[in-house]
């Protein structure tokens, strides 16, 4: 394992190939989207900044919390479902520049996507080396729903905070890991995955210390007080973001600590262990054309499970396994918005590391060709997707 902080080569220079490759892939996606949208008399920029979640975030930035939509079936869609860090940044950037809230959201997401790519590289480089780090970033960029990384959504911001929190954990920077985990917890509900990673790493380190003391004896096994204190500080900081927002929503709604769950219920979203998703997949097999989609969904879920099992077998560090496991569980076991599941899985970048390792071990020419083909397909799919229903 390696540490960016101890290299003689500047960290940004070391990550440069990954970041340039990432920027090239995203540029290809945006150019393809612009051309596709122009052919359909649509604005690519509007598709990136003023649809679905992007609109909800800009409303929070402009009007604050309290906006809701009551649907004919009685459901209540409240903007309290959206965590506050992205709209806070939109409001801040709009206040100090001429940018509108939507423009600010787009800029924040673009910058966050670069920091996310850098974080993915840093984590992978630390565990598997530079070549695997570059491949991991490129694979994250060419995901079929990679266009979301350039939208005024919170996925890029969350992935950036999560990746750097995990890197801080892997390199023993506990307060930084806790602070970044807390910020991730202010970004999306799945911030719980980062908190779980910090706590799992902390508990594992504590148990290792106890075993070390038992093996070496009290005179030689006493851990350094600073190490214990900084670890405890990181663990204490990690859940503050999520807890603060969830408790504030409970106070705002008057429904106590579980008030946020009621807000999510208004969107028909919850955690049912995957029952609703399984029924959704099963319903696809009621007719022949939709059965193909059902087969595709089963294959997709199987691939995700296989990748996670491979991560375990390859001995990924515990924080990465806990993080990607919780992200995957929350994405696949949510009871609504089945079309969003690929987008919800996007922050689980450690799942890509087995593929990145395989790609890194192939020749440069072959790996470049594979990435070029997948990037082209991803750009075309992203343009088609956003010009259709778009990501819910």
Short mmCIF file of C-alpha atoms in Angstrom, two decimals:
data_model
loop_
_atom_site.label_atom_id
_atom_site.label_comp_id
_atom_site.label_asym_id
_atom_site.label_seq_id
_atom_site.Cartn_x
_atom_site.Cartn_y
_atom_site.Cartn_z
CA UNK A 1 0.00 0.00 0.00
CA UNK A 2 1.10 3.57 -0.67
CA UNK A 3 0.32 6.99 0.74
CA UNK A 4 -0.07 10.10 -1.37
CA UNK A 5 1.03 12.18 1.59
CA UNK A 6 4.48 10.53 1.77
CA UNK A 7 5.39 10.60 -1.91
CA UNK A 8 8.11 12.79 -3.33
CA UNK A 9 5.93 13.20 -6.44
CA UNK A 10 3.21 15.83 -5.90
CA UNK A 11 -0.17 14.18 -5.37
CA UNK A 12 -1.93 16.16 -8.09
CA UNK A 13 0.76 15.36 -10.64
CA UNK A 14 0.51 11.69 -9.77
CA UNK A 15 -3.26 11.78 -10.30
CA UNK A 16 -3.02 13.87 -13.49
CA UNK A 17 -3.39 10.98 -16.00
CA UNK A 18 -6.53 9.81 -14.20
CA UNK A 19 -7.99 13.32 -14.05
CA UNK A 20 -7.22 14.08 -17.70
CA UNK A 21 -8.76 10.78 -18.72
CA UNK A 22 -11.80 11.48 -16.59
CA UNK A 23 -12.22 14.96 -18.06
CA UNK A 24 -11.95 13.53 -21.59
CA UNK A 25 -14.66 10.95 -20.93
CA UNK A 26 -16.99 13.52 -19.39
CA UNK A 27 -16.31 15.95 -22.26
CA UNK A 28 -17.25 13.22 -24.74
CA UNK A 29 -20.47 12.64 -22.82
CA UNK A 30 -21.38 16.33 -22.73
CA UNK A 31 -20.59 16.88 -26.42
CA UNK A 32 -22.67 13.84 -27.35
CA UNK A 33 -25.52 15.09 -25.17
CA UNK A 34 -25.36 18.55 -26.77
CA UNK A 35 -25.48 17.15 -30.30
CA UNK A 36 -28.24 14.67 -29.50
CA UNK A 37 -30.32 17.32 -27.73
CA UNK A 38 -29.86 19.83 -30.56
CA UNK A 39 -31.20 17.24 -32.99
CA UNK A 40 -34.34 17.01 -30.84
CA UNK A 41 -34.69 20.79 -30.31
CA UNK A 42 -33.88 20.47 -26.62
CA UNK A 43 -31.41 22.28 -24.42
CA UNK A 44 -28.69 20.00 -23.08
CA UNK A 45 -27.94 22.53 -20.34
CA UNK A 46 -31.57 22.50 -19.18
CA UNK A 47 -31.49 18.73 -19.07
CA UNK A 48 -28.41 18.91 -16.83
CA UNK A 49 -29.58 21.65 -14.49
CA UNK A 50 -33.37 21.83 -14.39
CA UNK A 51 -34.88 18.37 -14.17
CA UNK A 52 -35.99 16.13 -11.34
CA UNK A 53 -33.72 16.39 -8.28
CA UNK A 54 -31.86 19.40 -9.70
CA UNK A 55 -35.06 21.44 -9.51
CA UNK A 56 -35.69 20.40 -5.93
CA UNK A 57 -32.18 21.38 -4.88
CA UNK A 58 -32.41 24.81 -6.51
CA UNK A 59 -35.78 25.40 -4.80
CA UNK A 60 -34.17 24.64 -1.45
CA UNK A 61 -31.33 27.03 -2.27
CA UNK A 62 -33.73 29.79 -3.30
CA UNK A 63 -36.69 29.34 -0.95
CA UNK A 64 -35.40 27.23 1.90
CA UNK A 65 -37.26 24.25 3.30
CA UNK A 66 -41.03 23.99 3.50
CA UNK A 67 -41.96 23.53 -0.17
CA UNK A 68 -44.09 20.47 -0.93
CA UNK A 69 -46.25 19.05 -3.69
CA UNK A 70 -49.48 17.18 -2.96
CA UNK A 71 -50.28 14.57 -5.60
CA UNK A 72 -53.80 13.48 -6.59
CA UNK A 73 -53.30 10.11 -4.87
CA UNK A 74 -52.62 11.85 -1.55
CA UNK A 75 -48.84 11.50 -1.51
CA UNK A 76 -46.91 14.51 -0.26
CA UNK A 77 -43.54 15.26 -1.82
CA UNK A 78 -41.66 17.51 0.59
CA UNK A 79 -38.29 19.11 -0.10
CA UNK A 80 -37.27 18.05 3.40
CA UNK A 81 -36.31 14.76 1.74
CA UNK A 82 -33.29 16.51 0.18
CA UNK A 83 -30.23 16.93 2.38
CA UNK A 84 -28.84 20.46 2.62
CA UNK A 85 -25.15 20.57 1.67
CA UNK A 86 -25.60 20.91 -2.10
CA UNK A 87 -28.24 23.70 -1.86
CA UNK A 88 -26.08 25.46 0.73
CA UNK A 89 -23.18 25.44 -1.72
CA UNK A 90 -25.48 26.60 -4.52
CA UNK A 91 -26.66 29.50 -2.39
CA UNK A 92 -23.11 30.41 -1.36
CA UNK A 93 -21.73 30.33 -4.90
CA UNK A 94 -24.70 32.29 -6.23
CA UNK A 95 -24.18 34.92 -3.53
CA UNK A 96 -20.54 35.57 -4.47
CA UNK A 97 -20.85 35.26 -8.26
CA UNK A 98 -23.38 36.28 -10.94
CA UNK A 99 -24.44 32.65 -11.30
CA UNK A 100 -28.04 31.57 -10.81
CA UNK A 101 -28.78 28.77 -8.36
CA UNK A 102 -29.06 26.30 -11.24
CA UNK A 103 -25.77 27.51 -12.72
CA UNK A 104 -24.13 27.23 -9.31
CA UNK A 105 -25.40 23.66 -8.93
CA UNK A 106 -23.88 22.75 -12.28
CA UNK A 107 -20.51 24.29 -11.36
CA UNK A 108 -20.49 22.62 -7.95
CA UNK A 109 -21.22 19.24 -9.53
CA UNK A 110 -18.52 19.66 -12.18
CA UNK A 111 -15.89 20.58 -9.61
CA UNK A 112 -17.09 17.89 -7.21
CA UNK A 113 -16.90 15.27 -9.96
CA UNK A 114 -13.21 16.09 -10.47
CA UNK A 115 -12.55 15.84 -6.73
CA UNK A 116 -14.52 12.59 -6.70
CA UNK A 117 -12.37 11.21 -9.52
CA UNK A 118 -9.26 12.28 -7.64
CA UNK A 119 -10.58 10.60 -4.49
CA UNK A 120 -11.32 7.36 -6.35
CA UNK A 121 -7.76 7.47 -7.71
CA UNK A 122 -6.27 8.19 -4.28
CA UNK A 123 -8.07 5.25 -2.65
CA UNK A 124 -7.26 2.80 -5.45
CA UNK A 125 -3.67 3.98 -5.81
CA UNK A 126 -3.15 3.55 -2.07
CA UNK A 127 -4.46 -0.03 -2.12
CA UNK A 128 -3.47 -1.36 -5.56
CA UNK A 129 -1.13 1.14 -7.21
CA UNK A 130 -1.21 3.96 -9.75
CA UNK A 131 -2.18 2.00 -12.86
CA UNK A 132 -5.17 0.44 -11.12
CA UNK A 133 -6.08 3.90 -9.81
CA UNK A 134 -6.22 5.35 -13.32
CA UNK A 135 -8.32 2.41 -14.52
CA UNK A 136 -10.72 2.75 -11.57
CA UNK A 137 -11.32 6.43 -12.35
CA UNK A 138 -11.95 5.71 -16.02
CA UNK A 139 -14.35 2.88 -15.19
CA UNK A 140 -16.24 5.16 -12.82
CA UNK A 141 -16.42 7.78 -15.58
CA UNK A 142 -17.82 5.37 -18.19
CA UNK A 143 -20.61 3.94 -16.06
CA UNK A 144 -23.84 3.81 -18.10
CA UNK A 145 -25.33 6.54 -15.88
CA UNK A 146 -22.08 8.51 -15.78
CA UNK A 147 -23.82 11.56 -17.21
CA UNK A 148 -25.31 12.10 -13.73
CA UNK A 149 -21.80 13.05 -12.60
CA UNK A 150 -22.19 16.22 -14.70
CA UNK A 151 -25.72 17.04 -13.56
CA UNK A 152 -26.73 19.42 -10.77
CA UNK A 153 -27.33 16.39 -8.57
CA UNK A 154 -25.65 15.43 -5.30
CA UNK A 155 -24.02 12.16 -6.42
CA UNK A 156 -20.69 13.74 -7.42
CA UNK A 157 -20.46 15.81 -4.26
CA UNK A 158 -21.29 12.81 -2.10
CA UNK A 159 -18.81 10.53 -3.88
CA UNK A 160 -16.05 13.13 -3.48
CA UNK A 161 -16.63 13.42 0.26
CA UNK A 162 -16.99 9.66 0.70
CA UNK A 163 -13.87 8.81 -1.31
CA UNK A 164 -11.67 11.28 0.55
CA UNK A 165 -13.09 10.16 3.89
CA UNK A 166 -12.19 6.58 3.01
CA UNK A 167 -8.71 7.68 1.93
CA UNK A 168 -8.26 9.51 5.21
CA UNK A 169 -9.29 6.33 7.04
CA UNK A 170 -6.85 4.20 5.06
CA UNK A 171 -4.00 6.59 5.86
CA UNK A 172 -4.82 7.01 9.55
CA UNK A 173 -6.18 10.57 9.42
CA UNK A 174 -9.10 9.94 11.75
CA UNK A 175 -10.35 13.50 12.44
CA UNK A 176 -10.32 14.28 8.71
CA UNK A 177 -12.15 11.04 7.98
CA UNK A 178 -14.78 11.88 10.58
CA UNK A 179 -15.24 15.44 9.35
CA UNK A 180 -15.61 14.35 5.72
CA UNK A 181 -18.03 11.60 6.78
CA UNK A 182 -20.08 14.21 8.63
CA UNK A 183 -20.22 16.38 5.50
CA UNK A 184 -21.20 13.34 3.42
CA UNK A 185 -23.99 12.82 5.94
CA UNK A 186 -25.24 16.31 5.13
CA UNK A 187 -25.34 15.45 1.43
CA UNK A 188 -27.38 12.27 1.03
CA UNK A 189 -29.13 9.74 3.30
CA UNK A 190 -26.58 7.15 2.18
CA UNK A 191 -24.04 9.12 4.18
CA UNK A 192 -24.77 6.39 6.73
CA UNK A 193 -22.47 4.19 4.63
CA UNK A 194 -19.50 6.47 5.29
CA UNK A 195 -20.35 6.63 8.99
CA UNK A 196 -20.51 2.82 9.07
CA UNK A 197 -17.09 2.61 7.40
CA UNK A 198 -15.54 4.96 9.97
CA UNK A 199 -17.06 3.09 12.89
CA UNK A 200 -16.18 -0.34 11.52
CA UNK A 201 -12.58 0.75 11.01
CA UNK A 202 -12.49 2.26 14.50
CA UNK A 203 -13.87 -0.84 16.19
CA UNK A 204 -11.49 -3.07 14.23
CA UNK A 205 -8.53 -0.89 15.22
CA UNK A 206 -9.62 -0.97 18.85
CA UNK A 207 -9.81 -4.77 18.79
CA UNK A 208 -6.38 -4.96 17.16
CA UNK A 209 -5.00 -2.75 19.92
CA UNK A 210 -6.48 -5.02 22.58
CA UNK A 211 -5.03 -8.11 20.95
CA UNK A 212 -1.68 -6.35 20.66
CA UNK A 213 -1.68 -5.43 24.33
CA UNK A 214 -2.62 -8.97 25.32
CA UNK A 215 0.16 -10.43 23.17
CA UNK A 216 2.95 -8.04 24.12
CA UNK A 217 2.11 -7.49 27.77
CA UNK A 218 1.16 -4.33 29.63
CA UNK A 219 4.67 -2.93 29.73
CA UNK A 220 5.04 -2.91 25.94
CA UNK A 221 1.49 -2.95 24.61
CA UNK A 222 0.07 0.40 25.74
CA UNK A 223 -1.21 2.27 22.67
CA UNK A 224 -0.29 5.88 22.12
CA UNK A 225 -2.85 8.17 23.73
CA UNK A 226 -2.89 10.52 20.72
CA UNK A 227 -3.79 7.64 18.39
CA UNK A 228 -6.68 6.58 20.59
CA UNK A 229 -7.85 10.18 21.00
CA UNK A 230 -7.76 10.99 17.28
CA UNK A 231 -9.54 7.76 16.44
CA UNK A 232 -12.25 8.57 18.96
CA UNK A 233 -12.53 12.09 17.55
CA UNK A 234 -13.05 10.75 14.04
CA UNK A 235 -15.69 8.29 15.20
CA UNK A 236 -17.47 11.01 17.17
CA UNK A 237 -17.48 13.45 14.24
CA UNK A 238 -18.66 10.98 11.61
CA UNK A 239 -22.39 10.74 12.44
CA UNK A 240 -22.94 14.40 13.31
CA UNK A 241 -24.04 15.54 9.84
CA UNK A 242 -26.67 12.86 9.34
CA UNK A 243 -27.87 13.06 12.93
CA UNK A 244 -28.14 16.85 12.88
CA UNK A 245 -30.27 16.97 9.75
CA UNK A 246 -32.50 14.02 10.66
CA UNK A 247 -33.14 15.44 14.13
CA UNK A 248 -33.82 18.89 12.69
CA UNK A 249 -36.38 17.43 10.26
CA UNK A 250 -38.01 15.59 13.15
CA UNK A 251 -38.24 18.85 15.09
CA UNK A 252 -39.48 20.74 12.02
CA UNK A 253 -42.23 18.22 11.32
CA UNK A 254 -43.09 17.73 14.98
CA UNK A 255 -42.75 13.97 14.60
CA UNK A 256 -39.63 13.40 16.63
CA UNK A 257 -36.45 11.51 15.70
CA UNK A 258 -38.24 9.39 13.09
CA UNK A 259 -39.83 12.34 11.32
CA UNK A 260 -37.49 11.99 8.35
CA UNK A 261 -38.86 8.51 7.70
CA UNK A 262 -42.33 10.01 7.42
CA UNK A 263 -41.00 12.51 4.88
CA UNK A 264 -39.55 9.66 2.82
CA UNK A 265 -42.81 7.74 3.16
CA UNK A 266 -44.52 10.67 1.46
CA UNK A 267 -42.34 9.90 -1.56
CA UNK A 268 -43.25 6.20 -1.19
CA UNK A 269 -39.63 5.50 -0.43
CA UNK A 270 -38.42 3.25 2.35
CA UNK A 271 -36.37 0.16 3.16
CA UNK A 272 -38.18 -3.15 2.76
CA UNK A 273 -35.25 -5.52 2.28
CA UNK A 274 -35.73 -5.60 -1.49
CA UNK A 275 -39.25 -7.03 -1.52
CA UNK A 276 -40.75 -4.30 -3.70
CA UNK A 277 -37.82 -4.43 -6.12
CA UNK A 278 -38.16 -8.21 -6.40
CA UNK A 279 -41.87 -7.81 -7.22
CA UNK A 280 -40.97 -5.13 -9.78
CA UNK A 281 -38.56 -7.52 -11.48
CA UNK A 282 -41.03 -10.42 -11.33
CA UNK A 283 -43.73 -8.29 -12.96
CA UNK A 284 -41.46 -7.85 -15.98
CA UNK A 285 -41.98 -11.51 -16.85
CA UNK A 286 -45.71 -11.11 -17.48
CA UNK A 287 -45.11 -10.38 -21.18
CA UNK A 288 -42.38 -11.17 -23.67
CA UNK A 289 -40.89 -7.75 -24.46
CA UNK A 290 -40.69 -6.73 -20.82
CA UNK A 291 -39.26 -10.15 -19.91
CA UNK A 292 -36.03 -9.11 -21.62
CA UNK A 293 -35.83 -6.15 -19.25
CA UNK A 294 -36.44 -8.54 -16.35
CA UNK A 295 -33.56 -10.73 -17.47
CA UNK A 296 -31.37 -7.63 -17.75
CA UNK A 297 -32.25 -6.55 -14.23
CA UNK A 298 -31.44 -9.99 -12.82
CA UNK A 299 -28.12 -10.03 -14.66
CA UNK A 300 -27.35 -6.52 -13.38
CA UNK A 301 -28.08 -7.43 -9.76
CA UNK A 302 -26.08 -10.63 -10.16
CA UNK A 303 -23.13 -8.63 -11.49
CA UNK A 304 -23.25 -6.27 -8.52
CA UNK A 305 -23.34 -9.19 -6.07
CA UNK A 306 -20.50 -10.96 -7.92
CA UNK A 307 -18.37 -7.81 -7.82
CA UNK A 308 -18.91 -7.44 -4.08
CA UNK A 309 -18.01 -11.08 -3.43
CA UNK A 310 -14.89 -10.60 -5.54
CA UNK A 311 -13.98 -7.53 -3.49
CA UNK A 312 -14.21 -9.65 -0.34
CA UNK A 313 -12.12 -12.45 -1.84
CA UNK A 314 -9.45 -10.01 -2.99
CA UNK A 315 -9.11 -8.74 0.55
CA UNK A 316 -10.21 -5.14 0.13
CA UNK A 317 -9.69 -3.08 3.29
CA UNK A 318 -12.58 -3.27 5.74
CA UNK A 319 -13.71 0.39 5.32
CA UNK A 320 -14.16 -0.11 1.57
CA UNK A 321 -16.12 -3.33 2.04
CA UNK A 322 -18.40 -1.82 4.66
CA UNK A 323 -18.96 1.35 2.64
CA UNK A 324 -19.78 -0.35 -0.67
CA UNK A 325 -21.85 -3.00 1.11
CA UNK A 326 -24.06 -0.44 2.83
CA UNK A 327 -24.43 1.68 -0.34
CA UNK A 328 -25.41 -1.42 -2.31
CA UNK A 329 -27.87 -2.63 0.32
CA UNK A 330 -29.57 0.76 0.60
CA UNK A 331 -29.80 1.08 -3.20
CA UNK A 332 -31.13 -2.39 -3.95
CA UNK A 333 -33.43 -2.68 -0.94
CA UNK A 334 -35.20 0.68 -1.27
CA UNK A 335 -38.91 0.25 -1.95
CA UNK A 336 -39.38 2.86 -4.67
CA UNK A 337 -37.85 4.61 -7.70
CA UNK A 338 -36.60 1.43 -9.30
CA UNK A 339 -35.27 3.31 -12.34
CA UNK A 340 -32.95 5.23 -10.00
CA UNK A 341 -31.07 2.20 -8.74
CA UNK A 342 -28.14 2.45 -11.20
CA UNK A 343 -27.72 6.09 -10.16
CA UNK A 344 -27.95 5.21 -6.46
CA UNK A 345 -25.25 2.58 -6.93
CA UNK A 346 -22.85 5.00 -8.60
CA UNK A 347 -21.11 6.12 -5.35
CA UNK A 348 -20.18 2.48 -4.61
CA UNK A 349 -16.93 2.85 -6.55
CA UNK A 350 -15.03 0.13 -4.59
CA UNK A 351 -17.15 -2.39 -6.52
CA UNK A 352 -15.20 -1.36 -9.63
CA UNK A 353 -11.79 -2.20 -8.18
CA UNK A 354 -11.75 -5.87 -9.30
CA UNK A 355 -12.45 -4.70 -12.86
CA UNK A 356 -9.83 -1.96 -12.51
CA UNK A 357 -7.25 -4.54 -11.42
CA UNK A 358 -8.06 -6.77 -14.38
CA UNK A 359 -7.84 -3.81 -16.76
CA UNK A 360 -4.57 -2.65 -15.22
CA UNK A 361 -3.01 -6.06 -15.80
CA UNK A 362 -3.88 -5.98 -19.51
CA UNK A 363 -1.77 -4.07 -22.00
CA UNK A 364 -2.08 -0.32 -22.32
CA UNK A 365 -3.33 -0.59 -25.88
CA UNK A 366 -5.99 -3.13 -25.00
CA UNK A 367 -7.20 -1.27 -21.90
CA UNK A 368 -7.36 2.02 -23.83
CA UNK A 369 -9.43 0.35 -26.54
CA UNK A 370 -11.83 -1.13 -24.02
CA UNK A 371 -12.29 2.22 -22.27
CA UNK A 372 -12.81 4.02 -25.61
CA UNK A 373 -15.56 1.62 -26.68
CA UNK A 374 -17.34 1.75 -23.31
CA UNK A 375 -17.00 5.55 -23.12
CA UNK A 376 -18.65 5.92 -26.52
CA UNK A 377 -21.49 3.60 -25.53
CA UNK A 378 -21.90 5.43 -22.21
CA UNK A 379 -22.02 8.83 -23.94
CA UNK A 380 -24.68 7.64 -26.38
CA UNK A 381 -26.73 6.01 -23.63
CA UNK A 382 -26.50 9.09 -21.42
CA UNK A 383 -27.71 11.34 -24.24
CA UNK A 384 -30.56 8.96 -25.05
CA UNK A 385 -31.50 8.63 -21.38
CA UNK A 386 -31.62 12.34 -20.60
CA UNK A 387 -33.54 13.14 -23.76
CA UNK A 388 -36.11 10.56 -22.70
CA UNK A 389 -37.43 10.14 -19.20
CA UNK A 390 -34.16 11.18 -17.57
CA UNK A 391 -33.00 10.01 -14.15
CA UNK A 392 -35.82 10.08 -11.61
#
